[in-house]
Amino acid sequence: MRLIRLLKNDIAREASEWVDESIISEAQAQSICERYEVDYHQANNSSFAYNVLIALAGLFLGLALITLLGANWDEIPRALRMSGLIVLTLATQAWGVRKFLAKQRGAAIGTFLLGNFFYGAAIVLIAQIYHLGEHMPDGIFWWALGCLPFALLSKSPLLTLQALILAMIWFFVESGMGFYPMLFPIFIAASLYILLSGKRSIPLLLCTIAALGFWFEYSLSEFWRDSRHFRFEAEHLAVSVGLFILIYAFSHWLNNKQSVLAKDYASVLALWSLRFGLILMIILSYEEPWKELISAHWEHQTSAIILSSLFSAIALYLSYAANKLIPIVFVVPAYLLSLLMVLASADESNAVAFQVFYNLALISTGIWLIFKGIRDGISHYFSLGVATILITAFIRYIDLVGDYIGAAVLFSVFAVLLIV
């Protein structure tokens, strides 16, 4: 039975119980834990929970202090307010550095996290003191940038995630005002560095992939736009689909690496790429989205086709290198053919043909997921396949394709596919 990697942190506790029951020796338990890069001794180690409690206590203490200062803000002299904020921030971060140098990593990360909140509060309050509000997103940017050195110093995924989330807030506020966030790749590069050199972090991985996607799409908008504001056209959907196909193929290539960390990340990328693909196919199983795509202007179709073709070619190469051409060898032609047929269509009545094709594709994908789950012993693939088939049948029962005869034919085709 295949081990679910996302739950591997429970191995140490299970292995400790097996040792207590004399099922395996302690040396064997340590070998099993080392295979999945977990600490055998963490089962009886309460330092993590202790550090979490200390960090939460420090956070609430900081919030109480900020609340108290805010209630008496106007009565405090300006110079005292300014110096107090700076001293509080520097003292907190200095204490975190001291803990880090003393090899107390958990306490150091908790202190750095608290100090980063103090730093953000200091930026806001100092800007309020001196009425600095010419370009509001700059404050968020400097807050995120100030968090980054401590994240890199400690190689903490939690601190990096804090910096990346702040950077993404700055990214959307800045772009919402019509400005391109030029320095955003700094935070993406830092996140990738921590993912490769730090501890495993699935939330940081997913946020980094989301940040990469948004940055790429906004960069396309910057390249395509002809006004002060960003606009998202039909081309962005085509490019996004190509990106997720590329990520899915990359997960196969990554899974072939010897590193357990790489295999963990590959499993997460494959699972979320599949989920995105199924959600998109469910949306495209309706007629209206296809009508919108057919009637769209497609002002940048040449560059969209070039990018889509490039992503598809790279995806095919990665799948070939990983010896995992299926299902990419079916997905890529369907993706490119759909794109070209939409661009060539001028009549919205063709939307029904696209709708029928993607309903059949949904059922076929569900069947493939079920077989893959049974063959490889992966339960979430099996469950995802069953859910896909049931959801497709349910929405098609509510929203009949064409008429009753057409819906009956479609359900009959579903049944034949399942029987075969």
Coordinates of C-alpha atoms in Angstrom, one line a residue:
M1 CA 0.0 0.0 0.0
R2 CA 1.4 3.4 -1.0
L3 CA 2.1 5.8 1.8
I4 CA 0.2 9.1 1.5
R5 CA 3.1 11.6 1.5
L6 CA 1.0 14.5 2.7
L7 CA 0.4 12.7 6.0
K8 CA 4.0 11.5 6.4
N9 CA 4.6 13.6 9.5
D10 CA 2.6 11.0 11.5
I11 CA 5.3 8.4 10.6
A12 CA 7.4 9.2 13.7
R13 CA 4.5 8.7 16.1
E14 CA 3.5 5.4 14.4
A15 CA 7.0 4.1 14.3
S16 CA 7.4 4.9 18.0
E17 CA 4.3 2.8 18.7
W18 CA 5.6 -0.1 16.6
V19 CA 8.8 0.0 18.6
D20 CA 6.9 -0.1 21.9
E21 CA 4.9 -3.1 20.6
S22 CA 8.2 -4.9 19.5
I23 CA 7.0 -5.0 15.9
I24 CA 10.2 -3.4 14.6
S25 CA 13.4 -2.3 16.2
E26 CA 14.4 1.3 17.0
A27 CA 17.0 1.2 14.3
Q28 CA 14.4 0.1 11.7
A29 CA 12.1 2.8 12.9
Q30 CA 14.8 5.4 12.4
S31 CA 15.6 4.0 8.9
I32 CA 11.9 4.2 7.9
C33 CA 11.7 7.8 9.2
E34 CA 14.9 8.8 7.4
R35 CA 13.5 7.4 4.2
Y36 CA 10.8 10.1 4.3
E37 CA 12.9 12.8 5.9
V38 CA 11.1 13.0 9.2
D39 CA 12.6 12.9 12.7
Y40 CA 11.9 9.7 14.6
H41 CA 12.3 11.4 17.9
Q42 CA 9.7 14.1 17.2
A43 CA 6.9 11.8 18.4
N44 CA 7.8 12.4 22.0
N45 CA 9.1 16.0 21.5
S46 CA 6.8 18.7 22.6
S47 CA 9.0 21.6 21.6
F48 CA 6.9 22.4 18.5
A49 CA 3.7 22.8 20.5
Y50 CA 5.6 24.8 23.1
N51 CA 7.0 27.1 20.5
V52 CA 3.6 27.6 19.0
L53 CA 2.1 28.6 22.4
I54 CA 5.0 31.0 23.1
A55 CA 4.6 32.5 19.6
L56 CA 0.8 33.0 20.1
A57 CA 1.4 34.5 23.6
G58 CA 3.9 36.9 22.1
L59 CA 1.5 37.8 19.3
F60 CA -1.3 38.6 21.7
L61 CA 1.1 40.5 23.9
G62 CA 2.1 42.6 20.9
L63 CA -1.6 43.2 19.9
A64 CA -2.3 44.3 23.5
L65 CA 0.6 46.7 23.4
I66 CA -0.5 48.1 20.0
T67 CA -4.1 48.5 21.2
L68 CA -2.9 50.3 24.3
L69 CA -0.7 52.7 22.3
G70 CA -3.5 53.3 19.8
A71 CA -5.9 54.3 22.6
N72 CA -3.5 56.9 24.0
W73 CA -1.8 57.8 20.7
D74 CA -2.7 61.5 20.6
E75 CA -1.5 62.1 24.2
I76 CA 2.0 60.7 23.5
P77 CA 4.6 63.3 22.2
R78 CA 5.5 62.8 18.6
A79 CA 9.3 62.2 19.3
L80 CA 8.4 59.6 21.9
R81 CA 6.0 57.9 19.6
M82 CA 8.6 57.7 16.8
S83 CA 11.5 56.5 19.0
G84 CA 9.2 54.0 20.8
L85 CA 8.1 52.3 17.6
I86 CA 11.7 52.1 16.4
V87 CA 13.1 50.8 19.7
L88 CA 10.3 48.2 20.0
T89 CA 10.9 46.8 16.5
L90 CA 14.7 46.7 16.8
A91 CA 14.6 45.2 20.3
T92 CA 12.2 42.4 19.2
Q93 CA 14.2 41.5 16.1
A94 CA 17.5 41.7 18.1
W95 CA 16.0 39.3 20.6
G96 CA 15.1 37.0 17.7
V97 CA 18.6 37.1 16.4
R98 CA 20.0 36.2 19.8
K99 CA 17.6 33.2 20.0
F100 CA 18.7 32.2 16.5
L101 CA 22.4 32.4 17.4
A102 CA 21.7 30.3 20.5
K103 CA 20.3 27.5 18.3
Q104 CA 16.7 28.1 19.6
R105 CA 15.2 28.0 16.1
G106 CA 11.5 27.8 17.2
A107 CA 11.7 30.7 19.6
A108 CA 13.7 32.8 17.1
I109 CA 11.1 32.3 14.3
G110 CA 8.3 33.2 16.7
T111 CA 10.1 36.3 17.7
F112 CA 10.9 37.3 14.1
L113 CA 7.2 36.8 13.3
L114 CA 6.2 39.1 16.1
G115 CA 8.9 41.6 15.1
N116 CA 7.6 41.7 11.6
F117 CA 4.2 42.6 12.8
F118 CA 5.7 45.4 14.9
Y119 CA 7.6 46.6 11.9
G120 CA 4.4 46.8 9.8
A121 CA 2.6 48.6 12.6
A122 CA 5.6 51.0 12.9
I123 CA 5.4 51.8 9.1
V124 CA 1.7 52.5 9.4
L125 CA 1.9 54.6 12.5
I126 CA 4.9 56.6 11.4
A127 CA 3.2 57.4 8.1
Q128 CA 0.3 58.6 10.1
I129 CA 2.5 60.8 12.4
Y130 CA 4.1 62.5 9.4
H131 CA 1.2 62.3 7.0
L132 CA 3.1 60.1 4.5
G133 CA 0.5 58.7 2.2
E134 CA 1.4 59.8 -1.3
H135 CA 1.6 56.3 -2.7
M136 CA -0.1 53.9 -0.2
P137 CA 1.2 50.6 -1.7
D138 CA 4.8 51.6 -1.0
G139 CA 4.2 51.0 2.7
I140 CA 3.1 47.4 2.1
F141 CA 6.1 46.9 -0.2
W142 CA 8.6 48.0 2.5
W143 CA 6.8 45.9 5.1
A144 CA 7.1 42.8 2.9
L145 CA 10.7 43.6 2.0
G146 CA 11.6 44.1 5.7
C147 CA 10.4 40.6 6.5
L148 CA 12.5 39.0 3.8
P149 CA 16.0 39.2 5.5
F150 CA 14.8 37.3 8.6
A151 CA 13.1 34.7 6.4
L152 CA 16.3 34.1 4.4
L153 CA 18.4 34.1 7.6
S154 CA 16.4 31.5 9.3
K155 CA 15.3 29.7 6.1
S156 CA 11.9 29.6 7.7
P157 CA 8.9 28.7 5.3
L158 CA 6.6 30.5 7.8
L159 CA 8.4 33.8 7.6
T160 CA 8.8 33.5 3.9
L161 CA 5.1 32.8 3.6
Q162 CA 4.4 36.0 5.6
A163 CA 6.7 38.0 3.3
L164 CA 5.1 36.5 0.2
I165 CA 1.5 37.1 1.3
L166 CA 2.4 40.8 2.1
A167 CA 4.1 41.0 -1.3
M168 CA 1.0 39.6 -3.1
I169 CA -1.2 42.2 -1.3
W170 CA 1.2 44.9 -2.5
F171 CA 1.1 43.3 -6.0
F172 CA -2.7 43.5 -6.3
V173 CA -2.9 47.0 -4.7
E174 CA -0.2 48.3 -6.9
S175 CA -1.6 46.8 -10.1
G176 CA -5.1 47.8 -9.1
M177 CA -3.9 51.4 -9.3
G178 CA -2.6 50.8 -12.8
F179 CA 1.1 50.4 -11.9
Y180 CA 3.2 47.4 -12.8
P181 CA 4.9 45.8 -9.7
M182 CA 8.4 45.6 -11.2
L183 CA 10.1 44.2 -8.0
F184 CA 7.7 41.4 -7.3
P185 CA 10.0 38.7 -8.8
I186 CA 12.4 39.3 -5.8
F187 CA 9.8 37.7 -3.5
I188 CA 9.2 34.8 -5.9
A189 CA 12.9 34.1 -6.1
A190 CA 13.3 34.2 -2.3
S191 CA 10.3 31.7 -2.0
L192 CA 11.8 29.3 -4.5
Y193 CA 15.1 29.5 -2.6
I194 CA 13.5 28.6 0.7
L195 CA 11.5 25.8 -1.0
L196 CA 14.7 24.2 -2.3
S197 CA 16.9 24.7 0.7
G198 CA 14.5 24.9 3.7
K199 CA 12.0 22.6 5.2
R200 CA 9.1 21.2 3.3
S201 CA 6.1 23.6 3.2
I202 CA 3.0 22.9 1.1
P203 CA 1.3 26.3 1.8
L204 CA 4.5 28.1 0.6
L205 CA 4.7 25.9 -2.5
L206 CA 1.0 26.7 -3.5
C207 CA 1.4 30.4 -2.7
T208 CA 4.6 30.5 -4.8
I209 CA 2.9 28.8 -7.8
A210 CA 0.0 31.2 -7.5
A211 CA 2.4 34.2 -7.3
L212 CA 4.2 33.0 -10.4
G213 CA 1.0 32.6 -12.3
F214 CA -0.4 36.0 -11.4
W215 CA 3.0 37.7 -12.1
F216 CA 3.1 36.0 -15.6
E217 CA -0.4 37.0 -16.4
Y218 CA 0.0 40.6 -15.3
S219 CA 3.2 40.8 -17.3
L220 CA 1.3 39.7 -20.3
S221 CA -1.3 42.4 -19.5
E222 CA 1.5 44.9 -19.3
F223 CA 2.8 43.8 -22.7
W224 CA -0.7 43.8 -24.3
R225 CA -2.4 46.7 -22.7
D226 CA -3.1 50.0 -24.5
S227 CA -4.5 52.0 -21.6
R228 CA -3.5 52.9 -18.0
H229 CA -5.4 50.0 -16.5
F230 CA -4.8 46.3 -16.8
R231 CA -7.3 44.3 -18.9
F232 CA -7.8 40.5 -18.9
E233 CA -8.9 39.1 -22.2
A234 CA -9.7 35.6 -23.6
E235 CA -6.0 35.1 -24.4
H236 CA -5.2 35.0 -20.7
L237 CA -7.4 31.9 -20.2
A238 CA -5.7 30.1 -23.1
V239 CA -2.3 30.9 -21.6
S240 CA -3.3 29.9 -18.1
V241 CA -4.5 26.5 -19.3
G242 CA -1.1 26.1 -21.0
L243 CA 0.6 27.0 -17.8
F244 CA -1.3 24.4 -15.8
I245 CA -0.6 21.7 -18.4
L246 CA 3.1 22.6 -18.1
I247 CA 3.0 22.5 -14.3
Y248 CA 1.3 19.0 -14.5
A249 CA 4.0 17.8 -16.8
F250 CA 6.7 19.3 -14.6
S251 CA 5.3 17.4 -11.6
H252 CA 6.0 14.1 -13.5
W253 CA 9.5 15.2 -14.2
L254 CA 10.0 16.3 -10.6
N255 CA 8.7 12.9 -9.3
N256 CA 11.5 11.1 -11.0
K257 CA 14.1 12.9 -8.8
Q258 CA 15.7 11.0 -5.9
S259 CA 14.9 13.7 -3.4
V260 CA 11.9 12.9 -1.1
L261 CA 11.2 16.6 -1.0
A262 CA 10.9 16.7 -4.8
K263 CA 8.5 13.8 -4.8
D264 CA 6.4 15.5 -2.1
Y265 CA 6.2 18.7 -4.2
A266 CA 5.5 16.7 -7.3
S267 CA 2.5 15.0 -5.7
V268 CA 1.0 18.3 -4.6
L269 CA 1.6 20.0 -8.0
A270 CA 0.0 17.0 -9.8
L271 CA -3.0 16.9 -7.5
W272 CA -3.8 20.7 -7.7
S273 CA -3.2 20.8 -11.5
L274 CA -5.8 18.0 -11.9
R275 CA -8.2 19.9 -9.6
F276 CA -7.8 23.1 -11.6
G277 CA -8.3 21.1 -14.9
L278 CA -11.4 19.4 -13.7
I279 CA -12.9 22.7 -12.4
L280 CA -12.2 24.4 -15.7
M281 CA -13.7 21.5 -17.7
I282 CA -16.8 21.6 -15.6
I283 CA -17.1 25.3 -16.4
L284 CA -16.5 24.6 -20.1
S285 CA -19.2 21.9 -20.0
Y286 CA -21.7 24.7 -20.3
E287 CA -22.6 26.4 -23.5
E288 CA -22.3 30.1 -22.4
P289 CA -18.6 30.1 -21.8
W290 CA -17.9 28.8 -25.3
K291 CA -20.2 31.5 -26.7
E292 CA -18.2 34.1 -24.9
L293 CA -14.9 32.7 -26.1
I294 CA -16.1 32.5 -29.7
S295 CA -17.4 36.1 -29.7
A296 CA -14.3 37.5 -27.9
H297 CA -12.1 39.9 -29.9
W298 CA -8.8 37.9 -29.6
E299 CA -6.7 40.9 -30.4
H300 CA -3.5 39.2 -29.4
Q301 CA -4.1 35.7 -30.8
T302 CA -0.7 35.4 -32.4
S303 CA 1.3 35.8 -29.2
A304 CA -1.3 33.6 -27.4
I305 CA -0.8 30.8 -29.9
I306 CA 3.0 31.1 -29.7
L307 CA 2.9 30.9 -25.9
S308 CA 0.4 28.1 -25.8
S309 CA 2.5 26.1 -28.4
L310 CA 5.7 26.8 -26.4
F311 CA 4.1 25.6 -23.1
S312 CA 2.7 22.5 -24.9
A313 CA 6.1 21.6 -26.4
I314 CA 7.9 21.9 -23.1
A315 CA 5.2 19.9 -21.4
L316 CA 5.6 17.1 -24.0
Y317 CA 9.3 17.1 -23.6
L318 CA 9.1 16.9 -19.8
S319 CA 6.6 14.1 -20.0
Y320 CA 8.8 12.2 -22.4
A321 CA 11.8 12.7 -20.2
A322 CA 9.8 11.4 -17.2
N323 CA 8.5 8.5 -19.3
K324 CA 4.9 9.7 -18.5
L325 CA 3.5 10.7 -21.9
I326 CA 0.0 9.7 -20.9
P327 CA -2.2 11.8 -20.4
I328 CA -0.2 14.7 -21.7
V329 CA -0.2 13.2 -25.2
F330 CA -4.0 13.4 -25.2
V331 CA -4.3 16.7 -23.3
V332 CA -2.0 18.8 -25.4
P333 CA -3.6 18.1 -28.8
A334 CA -7.1 18.6 -27.3
Y335 CA -6.0 21.9 -25.8
L336 CA -4.3 23.3 -29.0
L337 CA -7.1 22.0 -31.2
S338 CA -9.8 23.6 -29.1
L339 CA -7.9 26.9 -29.2
L340 CA -7.5 26.9 -32.9
M341 CA -11.1 25.9 -33.5
V342 CA -12.4 28.6 -31.2
L343 CA -10.3 31.2 -33.1
A344 CA -11.6 29.8 -36.4
S345 CA -15.3 29.8 -35.3
A346 CA -17.5 32.7 -36.3
D347 CA -20.9 31.2 -35.4
E348 CA -21.9 31.0 -31.7
S349 CA -24.0 27.9 -32.5
N350 CA -20.8 25.9 -32.6
A351 CA -20.7 26.3 -28.8
V352 CA -22.9 23.2 -28.5
A353 CA -20.3 21.0 -30.2
F354 CA -17.6 22.2 -27.8
Q355 CA -19.9 21.6 -24.9
V356 CA -20.7 18.0 -25.9
F357 CA -17.0 17.3 -26.5
Y358 CA -16.0 18.6 -23.1
N359 CA -18.7 16.7 -21.3
L360 CA -17.4 13.5 -22.9
A361 CA -13.9 14.6 -22.0
L362 CA -15.0 15.0 -18.3
I363 CA -16.4 11.5 -18.2
S364 CA -13.3 10.1 -19.9
T365 CA -11.1 11.9 -17.4
G366 CA -13.1 10.6 -14.5
I367 CA -12.8 7.0 -15.8
W368 CA -9.0 7.5 -16.2
L369 CA -8.7 8.8 -12.7
I370 CA -10.6 5.8 -11.3
F371 CA -8.4 3.3 -13.1
K372 CA -5.3 5.2 -12.1
G373 CA -6.4 5.2 -8.5
I374 CA -7.1 1.5 -8.6
R375 CA -3.9 0.6 -10.4
D376 CA -1.5 2.8 -8.3
G377 CA -3.4 2.4 -5.0
I378 CA -4.0 6.2 -4.7
S379 CA -7.4 6.7 -3.0
H380 CA -7.7 10.5 -3.8
Y381 CA -7.4 9.8 -7.5
F382 CA -10.2 7.2 -7.3
S383 CA -12.4 9.6 -5.2
L384 CA -11.7 12.4 -7.6
G385 CA -12.7 10.3 -10.6
V386 CA -15.9 9.1 -9.0
A387 CA -16.8 12.7 -8.0
T388 CA -16.1 14.0 -11.5
I389 CA -18.5 11.4 -13.0
L390 CA -21.2 12.1 -10.5
I391 CA -20.9 15.9 -10.7
T392 CA -21.0 15.8 -14.5
A393 CA -24.1 13.6 -14.6
F394 CA -25.8 15.8 -12.0
I395 CA -25.2 19.1 -13.8
R396 CA -26.2 17.6 -17.1
Y397 CA -29.4 16.3 -15.6
I398 CA -30.2 19.8 -14.3
D399 CA -29.0 21.6 -17.5
L400 CA -30.0 19.4 -20.4
V401 CA -27.7 19.6 -23.4
G402 CA -29.8 20.8 -26.4
D403 CA -33.1 19.0 -25.7
Y404 CA -34.4 15.9 -24.0
I405 CA -33.3 13.7 -26.9
G406 CA -29.8 15.2 -26.9
A407 CA -29.5 14.7 -23.1
A408 CA -30.7 11.1 -23.4
V409 CA -28.1 10.4 -26.1
L410 CA -25.4 12.0 -24.0
F411 CA -26.3 9.9 -20.9
S412 CA -26.3 6.8 -23.1
V413 CA -22.8 7.6 -24.3
F414 CA -21.7 8.1 -20.6
A415 CA -23.1 4.7 -19.8
V416 CA -21.4 3.0 -22.7
L417 CA -18.0 4.6 -21.7
L418 CA -18.4 3.4 -18.1
I419 CA -19.4 -0.2 -19.2
V420 CA -16.4 -0.4 -21.6

